[in-house]
């Protein structure tokens, strides 16, 4: 049972345009969400997070939106740069339940120059 | 900066061998985790540890064991390696009460 789903395995955008990566979850107990970025042969690095008490969090070019009623979150990257090309994982946790992170399958983003 | 290191970047082992993967973090984090990453499956939790000598099974513990004798070190053991354990193994650590986990560079294991 996949509790966190990233339904798009890949996404290709032009440099300078917006990248939108999507993530859906099924467990209503999740109350904290994170995005990680992973380059090949490296470990994931933390990008941005959001608590369920918010619906938006922004950090530079990265913004995460949370729609609790739809159990959906998205990561917006504006403007996209070639260095953003990587695999992006969303993750969710229920802090009342040990705080374990449940990861999605990942979306490979390619930003073309 | 949090630093999580893993003992090997690449390993090649034979079926049936006992394999040790070591992870060390330098930020005095209480919690440590072992994941494996496979294409199309994301990161799946194998085992985690809340503190020294404490361990909990994750979602896919079969065929693995762990050891945490010191706070900074968390070892993953493959008792008898099998070809279906060929994967990228990722270690992470986290401070108690915080949600963000910090990852090591990963160990790519090939079992022949």
Short mmCIF file of C-alpha atoms in Angstrom, two decimals:
data_model
loop_
_atom_site.label_atom_id
_atom_site.label_comp_id
_atom_site.label_asym_id
_atom_site.label_seq_id
_atom_site.Cartn_x
_atom_site.Cartn_y
_atom_site.Cartn_z
CA UNK A 1 0.00 0.00 0.00
CA UNK A 2 1.73 3.12 -1.27
CA UNK A 3 0.85 5.87 1.19
CA UNK A 4 2.80 8.54 -0.68
CA UNK A 5 2.60 8.61 -4.46
CA UNK A 6 4.40 10.57 -7.12
CA UNK A 7 2.50 9.59 -10.22
CA UNK A 8 4.80 11.24 -12.75
CA UNK A 9 8.08 9.30 -13.09
CA UNK A 10 9.62 12.08 -15.15
CA UNK A 11 9.22 15.71 -16.13
CA UNK A 12 11.03 17.78 -18.72
CA UNK A 13 10.97 21.59 -18.76
CA UNK A 14 12.83 24.37 -20.50
CA UNK A 15 15.34 26.47 -18.59
CA UNK A 16 13.70 29.56 -17.12
CA UNK A 17 10.21 28.04 -17.05
CA UNK A 18 8.32 26.72 -14.04
CA UNK A 19 8.69 23.12 -12.88
CA UNK A 20 5.78 21.63 -10.95
CA UNK A 21 6.25 18.33 -9.19
CA UNK A 22 3.25 16.65 -7.62
CA UNK A 23 2.72 14.30 -4.71
CA UNK A 24 -0.40 12.65 -3.29
CA UNK A 25 -0.85 10.93 0.03
CA UNK A 26 -3.52 8.75 1.55
CA UNK A 27 -2.86 8.81 5.30
CA UNK A 28 -4.73 11.68 6.98
CA UNK A 29 -2.44 11.32 10.02
CA UNK A 30 0.49 12.77 8.09
CA UNK A 31 1.23 16.23 9.44
CA UNK A 32 4.64 17.13 8.05
CA UNK A 33 5.91 16.95 4.50
CA UNK A 34 9.36 17.28 2.99
CA UNK A 35 10.96 17.42 -0.43
CA UNK A 36 14.39 15.95 -1.11
CA UNK A 37 16.56 16.27 -4.18
CA UNK A 38 18.89 13.51 -5.30
CA UNK A 39 21.68 13.54 -7.86
CA UNK A 40 22.97 10.21 -9.23
CA UNK A 41 25.46 8.47 -6.95
CA UNK A 42 24.75 10.90 -4.10
CA UNK A 43 22.47 10.80 -1.09
CA UNK A 44 19.24 12.84 -1.00
CA UNK A 45 19.57 16.40 0.24
CA UNK A 46 16.81 18.22 2.06
CA UNK A 47 15.15 20.93 -0.01
CA UNK A 48 12.08 22.33 1.70
CA UNK A 49 9.34 21.26 4.10
CA UNK A 50 5.86 22.23 5.22
CA UNK A 51 3.78 21.59 8.30
CA UNK A 52 0.12 20.71 7.96
CA UNK A 53 -0.86 23.93 9.72
CA UNK A 54 0.35 25.86 6.65
CA UNK A 55 -0.67 25.74 3.03
CA UNK A 56 2.43 27.32 1.53
CA UNK A 57 6.12 27.59 2.28
CA UNK A 58 8.63 29.46 0.15
CA UNK A 59 12.41 29.38 0.04
CA UNK A 60 14.01 31.27 -2.81
CA UNK A 61 13.09 29.62 -6.10
CA UNK A 62 11.30 26.77 -4.33
CA UNK A 63 7.72 26.85 -3.06
CA UNK A 64 5.75 23.98 -1.62
CA UNK A 65 1.95 24.06 -1.60
CA UNK A 66 -0.19 21.81 0.56
CA UNK A 67 -3.86 21.06 -0.08
CA UNK A 68 -4.99 19.00 2.91
CA UNK A 69 -8.51 18.42 1.70
CA UNK A 70 -7.19 16.90 -1.52
CA UNK A 71 -4.26 15.22 0.26
CA UNK A 72 -1.98 16.74 -2.33
CA UNK A 73 1.23 18.72 -2.27
CA UNK A 74 3.30 20.23 -5.02
CA UNK A 75 6.78 21.68 -5.41
CA UNK A 76 7.20 24.67 -7.70
CA UNK A 77 10.62 25.67 -8.98
CA UNK A 78 10.77 29.08 -10.60
CA UNK A 79 12.78 29.75 -12.68
CA UNK A 80 14.08 26.26 -13.43
CA UNK A 81 17.82 25.88 -14.02
CA UNK A 82 19.81 23.04 -15.61
CA UNK A 83 21.39 22.35 -12.22
CA UNK A 84 17.92 21.48 -10.91
CA UNK A 85 17.98 18.32 -13.02
CA UNK A 86 17.74 15.52 -10.45
CA UNK A 87 15.33 13.06 -8.87
CA UNK A 88 12.89 14.68 -6.45
CA UNK A 89 11.32 12.72 -3.63
CA UNK A 90 8.44 13.84 -1.48
CA UNK A 91 8.16 12.41 2.01
CA UNK A 92 5.56 12.52 4.75
CA UNK A 93 5.54 11.86 8.45
CA UNK A 94 3.03 11.55 11.24
CA UNK A 95 4.89 13.09 14.14
CA UNK A 96 2.69 11.33 16.63
CA UNK A 97 3.83 7.99 15.17
CA UNK A 98 7.59 7.87 15.69
CA UNK A 99 8.13 10.46 12.97
CA UNK A 100 9.17 7.91 10.37
CA UNK A 101 9.36 9.33 6.87
CA UNK A 102 7.37 7.65 4.12
CA UNK A 103 8.78 8.42 0.68
CA UNK A 104 7.20 8.59 -2.73
CA UNK A 105 8.69 6.84 -5.75
CA UNK A 106 10.45 9.94 -7.02
CA UNK A 107 10.15 12.15 -10.11
CA UNK A 108 13.11 12.70 -12.42
CA UNK A 109 13.27 16.34 -13.50
CA UNK A 110 15.21 17.32 -16.58
CA UNK A 111 15.73 21.02 -17.22
CA UNK A 112 16.86 21.66 -20.78
CA UNK A 113 19.11 24.63 -21.59
CA UNK B 1 26.86 21.22 8.61
CA UNK B 2 25.61 17.73 9.36
CA UNK B 3 27.93 15.09 8.05
CA UNK B 4 26.83 11.50 7.48
CA UNK B 5 29.44 9.18 6.04
CA UNK B 6 29.15 5.65 4.77
CA UNK B 7 32.07 3.25 4.75
CA UNK B 8 31.93 2.32 1.07
CA UNK B 9 30.55 3.94 -2.05
CA UNK B 10 30.56 0.71 -4.07
CA UNK B 11 30.64 -2.93 -3.00
CA UNK B 12 30.58 -6.20 -4.92
CA UNK B 13 29.77 -9.34 -2.94
CA UNK B 14 28.97 -12.97 -3.64
CA UNK B 15 25.68 -14.66 -2.82
CA UNK B 16 25.78 -16.03 0.72
CA UNK B 17 28.44 -13.65 2.00
CA UNK B 18 27.89 -11.68 5.19
CA UNK B 19 27.99 -7.96 4.40
CA UNK B 20 28.55 -5.05 6.77
CA UNK B 21 27.58 -1.49 5.85
CA UNK B 22 28.76 1.19 8.23
CA UNK B 23 27.34 4.64 8.81
CA UNK B 24 28.76 7.41 10.99
CA UNK B 25 27.25 10.80 11.82
CA UNK B 26 29.04 13.64 13.54
CA UNK B 27 26.13 15.72 14.87
CA UNK B 28 25.23 13.77 18.00
CA UNK B 29 21.87 12.81 16.49
CA UNK B 30 19.78 10.38 18.47
CA UNK B 31 17.93 8.79 15.56
CA UNK B 32 19.51 6.88 12.69
CA UNK B 33 17.95 5.09 9.73
CA UNK B 34 18.80 2.64 6.97
CA UNK B 35 16.95 2.75 3.65
CA UNK B 36 17.31 1.09 0.31
CA UNK B 37 16.50 2.85 -2.93
CA UNK B 38 15.32 0.93 -5.97
CA UNK B 39 14.06 2.35 -9.28
CA UNK B 40 10.34 3.04 -9.23
CA UNK B 41 10.06 2.21 -5.52
CA UNK B 42 11.52 5.27 -3.87
CA UNK B 43 13.24 4.93 -0.50
CA UNK B 44 12.09 2.09 1.71
CA UNK B 45 12.93 1.93 5.41
CA UNK B 46 14.81 -1.19 6.51
CA UNK B 47 15.59 -0.45 10.17
CA UNK B 48 15.90 2.54 12.44
CA UNK B 49 17.31 3.30 15.83
CA UNK B 50 16.07 5.81 18.38
CA UNK B 51 19.21 5.69 20.46
CA UNK B 52 22.17 3.54 21.40
CA UNK B 53 21.36 -0.17 21.57
CA UNK B 54 17.77 0.53 20.46
CA UNK B 55 16.44 -0.67 17.13
CA UNK B 56 13.11 -0.96 15.39
CA UNK B 57 12.10 -2.79 12.23
CA UNK B 58 11.11 -0.68 9.29
CA UNK B 59 9.00 -1.74 6.34
CA UNK B 60 11.38 -4.29 4.78
CA UNK B 61 13.61 -5.80 7.52
CA UNK B 62 13.74 -9.35 6.18
CA UNK B 63 17.29 -10.51 5.48
CA UNK B 64 18.83 -7.61 7.42
CA UNK B 65 19.93 -6.86 10.94
CA UNK B 66 21.44 -3.76 12.56
CA UNK B 67 23.75 -2.79 15.36
CA UNK B 68 24.06 0.48 17.28
CA UNK B 69 26.71 0.19 19.97
CA UNK B 70 27.73 3.86 19.84
CA UNK B 71 25.59 6.91 19.27
CA UNK B 72 27.44 8.03 16.15
CA UNK B 73 27.55 4.65 14.40
CA UNK B 74 24.77 2.54 12.90
CA UNK B 75 25.64 -0.66 11.06
CA UNK B 76 23.51 -2.60 8.61
CA UNK B 77 24.24 -6.31 8.28
CA UNK B 78 23.18 -8.59 5.47
CA UNK B 79 23.39 -11.99 7.13
CA UNK B 80 23.58 -13.94 3.86
CA UNK B 81 23.59 -11.72 0.81
CA UNK B 82 21.21 -12.54 -2.01
CA UNK B 83 20.91 -11.11 -5.51
CA UNK B 84 17.64 -9.37 -4.63
CA UNK B 85 19.59 -7.27 -2.13
CA UNK B 86 21.45 -5.57 -4.96
CA UNK B 87 20.50 -1.95 -4.37
CA UNK B 88 21.55 1.52 -3.26
CA UNK B 89 21.72 1.67 0.53
CA UNK B 90 21.26 5.02 2.23
CA UNK B 91 21.89 5.93 5.85
CA UNK B 92 20.29 8.95 7.51
CA UNK B 93 20.30 10.62 10.89
CA UNK B 94 18.01 13.04 12.67
CA UNK B 95 17.97 15.00 15.88
CA UNK B 96 15.28 14.02 18.36
CA UNK B 97 12.16 16.09 17.87
CA UNK B 98 13.15 17.30 14.41
CA UNK B 99 11.63 15.99 11.21
CA UNK B 100 14.46 16.54 8.75
CA UNK B 101 16.69 13.57 8.12
CA UNK B 102 20.19 14.02 6.75
CA UNK B 103 21.54 11.43 4.38
CA UNK B 104 24.91 9.94 3.63
CA UNK B 105 26.21 9.53 0.07
CA UNK B 106 24.94 5.97 -0.26
CA UNK B 107 26.52 2.58 -0.88
CA UNK B 108 25.78 0.87 -4.15
CA UNK B 109 25.85 -2.88 -3.46
CA UNK B 110 26.00 -5.49 -6.18
CA UNK B 111 25.43 -9.10 -5.14
CA UNK B 112 26.55 -11.64 -7.72
#
